[in-house]
Tab-separated table of C-alpha atoms in Angstrom:
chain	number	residue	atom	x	y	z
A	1	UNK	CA	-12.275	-6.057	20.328
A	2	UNK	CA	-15.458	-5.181	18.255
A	3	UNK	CA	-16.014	-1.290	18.355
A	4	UNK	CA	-18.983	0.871	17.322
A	5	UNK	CA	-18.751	0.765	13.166
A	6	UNK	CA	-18.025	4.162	12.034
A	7	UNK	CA	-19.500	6.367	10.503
A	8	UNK	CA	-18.000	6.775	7.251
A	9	UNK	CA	-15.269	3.511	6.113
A	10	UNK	CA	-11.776	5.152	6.043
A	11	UNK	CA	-10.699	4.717	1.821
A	12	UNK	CA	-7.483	5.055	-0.029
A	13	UNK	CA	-5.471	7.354	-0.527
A	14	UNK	CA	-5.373	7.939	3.372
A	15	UNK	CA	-3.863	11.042	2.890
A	16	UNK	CA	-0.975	13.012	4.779
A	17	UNK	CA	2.187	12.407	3.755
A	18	UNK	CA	1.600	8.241	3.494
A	19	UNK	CA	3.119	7.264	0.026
A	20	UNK	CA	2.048	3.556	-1.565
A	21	UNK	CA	4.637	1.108	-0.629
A	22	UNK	CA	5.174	-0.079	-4.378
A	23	UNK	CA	6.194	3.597	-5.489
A	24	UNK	CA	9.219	3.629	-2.431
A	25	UNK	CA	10.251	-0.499	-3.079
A	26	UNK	CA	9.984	-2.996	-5.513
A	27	UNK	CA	6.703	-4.180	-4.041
A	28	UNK	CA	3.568	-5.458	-5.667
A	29	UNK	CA	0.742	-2.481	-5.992
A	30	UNK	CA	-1.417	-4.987	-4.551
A	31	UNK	CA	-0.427	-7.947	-1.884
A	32	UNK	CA	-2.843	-10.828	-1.950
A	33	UNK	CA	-3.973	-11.870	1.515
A	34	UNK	CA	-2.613	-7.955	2.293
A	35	UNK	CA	-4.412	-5.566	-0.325
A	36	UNK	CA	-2.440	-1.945	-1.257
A	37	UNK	CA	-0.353	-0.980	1.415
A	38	UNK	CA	0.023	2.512	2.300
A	39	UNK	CA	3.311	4.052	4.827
A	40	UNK	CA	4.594	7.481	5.896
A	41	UNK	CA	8.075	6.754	4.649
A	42	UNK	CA	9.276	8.177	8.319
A	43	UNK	CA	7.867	5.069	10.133
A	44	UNK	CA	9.302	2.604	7.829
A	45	UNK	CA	10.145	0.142	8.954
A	46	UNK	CA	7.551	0.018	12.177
A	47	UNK	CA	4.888	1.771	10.157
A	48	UNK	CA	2.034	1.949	10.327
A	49	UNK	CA	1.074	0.582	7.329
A	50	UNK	CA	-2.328	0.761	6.281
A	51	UNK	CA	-3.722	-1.555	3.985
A	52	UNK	CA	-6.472	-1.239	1.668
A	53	UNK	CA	-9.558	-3.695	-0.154
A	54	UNK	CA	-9.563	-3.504	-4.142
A	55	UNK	CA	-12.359	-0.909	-3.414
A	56	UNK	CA	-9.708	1.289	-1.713
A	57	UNK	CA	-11.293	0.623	1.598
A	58	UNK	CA	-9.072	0.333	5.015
A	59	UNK	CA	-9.318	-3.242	5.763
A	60	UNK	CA	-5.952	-3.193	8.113
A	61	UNK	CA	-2.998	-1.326	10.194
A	62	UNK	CA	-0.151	-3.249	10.354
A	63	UNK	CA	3.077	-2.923	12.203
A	64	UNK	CA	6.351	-4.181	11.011
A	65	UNK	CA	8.697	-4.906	14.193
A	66	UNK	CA	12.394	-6.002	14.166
A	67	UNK	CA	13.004	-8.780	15.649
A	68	UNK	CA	16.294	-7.069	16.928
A	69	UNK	CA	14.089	-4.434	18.720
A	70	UNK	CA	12.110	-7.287	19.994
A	71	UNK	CA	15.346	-9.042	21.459
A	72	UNK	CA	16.645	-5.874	22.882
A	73	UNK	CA	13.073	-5.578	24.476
A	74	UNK	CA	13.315	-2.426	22.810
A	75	UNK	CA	9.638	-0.717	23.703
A	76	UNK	CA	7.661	0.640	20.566
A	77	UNK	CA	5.298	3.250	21.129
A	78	UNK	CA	3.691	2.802	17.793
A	79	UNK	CA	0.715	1.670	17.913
A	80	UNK	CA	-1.197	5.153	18.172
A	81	UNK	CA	-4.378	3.627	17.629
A	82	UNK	CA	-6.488	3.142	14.238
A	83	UNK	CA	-8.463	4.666	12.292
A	84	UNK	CA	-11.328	2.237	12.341
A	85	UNK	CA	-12.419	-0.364	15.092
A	86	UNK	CA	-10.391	-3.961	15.020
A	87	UNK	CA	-12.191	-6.660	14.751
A	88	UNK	CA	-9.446	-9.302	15.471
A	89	UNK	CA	-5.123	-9.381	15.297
A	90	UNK	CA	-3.060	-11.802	13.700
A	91	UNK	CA	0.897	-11.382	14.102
A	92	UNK	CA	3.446	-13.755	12.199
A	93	UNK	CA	7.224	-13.743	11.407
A	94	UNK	CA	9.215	-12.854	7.825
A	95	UNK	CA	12.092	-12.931	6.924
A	96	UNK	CA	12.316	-10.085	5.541
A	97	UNK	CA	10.929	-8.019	2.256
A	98	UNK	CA	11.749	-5.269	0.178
A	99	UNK	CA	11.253	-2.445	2.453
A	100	UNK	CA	12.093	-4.319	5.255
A	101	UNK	CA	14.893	-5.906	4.560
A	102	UNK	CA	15.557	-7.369	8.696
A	103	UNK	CA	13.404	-10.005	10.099
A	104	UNK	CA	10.484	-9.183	11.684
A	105	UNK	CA	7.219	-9.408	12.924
A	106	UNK	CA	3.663	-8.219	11.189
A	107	UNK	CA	1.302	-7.641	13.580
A	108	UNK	CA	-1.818	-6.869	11.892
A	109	UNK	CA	-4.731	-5.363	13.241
A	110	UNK	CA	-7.726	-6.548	11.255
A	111	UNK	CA	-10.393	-3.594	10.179
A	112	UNK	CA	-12.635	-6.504	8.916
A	113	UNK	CA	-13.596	-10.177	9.484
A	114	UNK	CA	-11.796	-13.505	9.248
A	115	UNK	CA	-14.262	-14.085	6.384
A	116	UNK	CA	-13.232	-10.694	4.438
A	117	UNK	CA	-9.697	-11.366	4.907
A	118	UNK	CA	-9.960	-14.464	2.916
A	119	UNK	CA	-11.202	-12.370	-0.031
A	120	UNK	CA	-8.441	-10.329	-0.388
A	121	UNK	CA	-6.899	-11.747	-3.563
């Protein structure tokens, strides 16, 4: 899943009409394990969101599903590509947030390495 490394690294704000989650929910500015999370409040609540390092760099795009749309085998045609290569995916199941308040699914497409994930505190 390695791509060629671009050019320039994609940084915050990402620009658009993308708004940071914590000024459209009570969310945290910053989400450790996450970083800042960016969202066009039209795609809420499949997003993309796109998260961001302390540095303001893109480290991931992540994708909020409903696990109702996923039971209805409901077909999203979100995932419109990223910004910057992914270097791996993880996907896991909430409960639900502020935001988005269903259950769901993340599925989040890592900009970075396992090992730079675990830095993002």
């Amino acid at each position: 899943m390695h791509g060629a490394p671009s050019a320039t690294k994609s940084m915050a704000p990402p620009g658009g009409d993308y708004r940071r989650v914590s000024e459209l929910v009570r969310f945290p500015d910053f989400f450790p394990g996450l970083g800042q999370l960016w969202v066009q409040p039209r795609t809420i609540p499949v997003g993309p969101f796109r998260a961001y390092d302390r540095n303001g760099e893109l480290v991931s795009t992540i994708f909020m599903v409903p696990l109702d749309d996923l039971n209805a085998h409901k077909t999203h045609a979100a995932i419109q590509g990223t910004p910057e290569p992914v270097d791996h995916v993880d996907m896991h199941f909430t409960q639900g947030h502020p935001g988005v308040d269903e259950p769901h699914y993340h599925i989040i497409l890592w900009h970075v390495p396992r090992e730079r994930v675990a830095t993002l505190r």
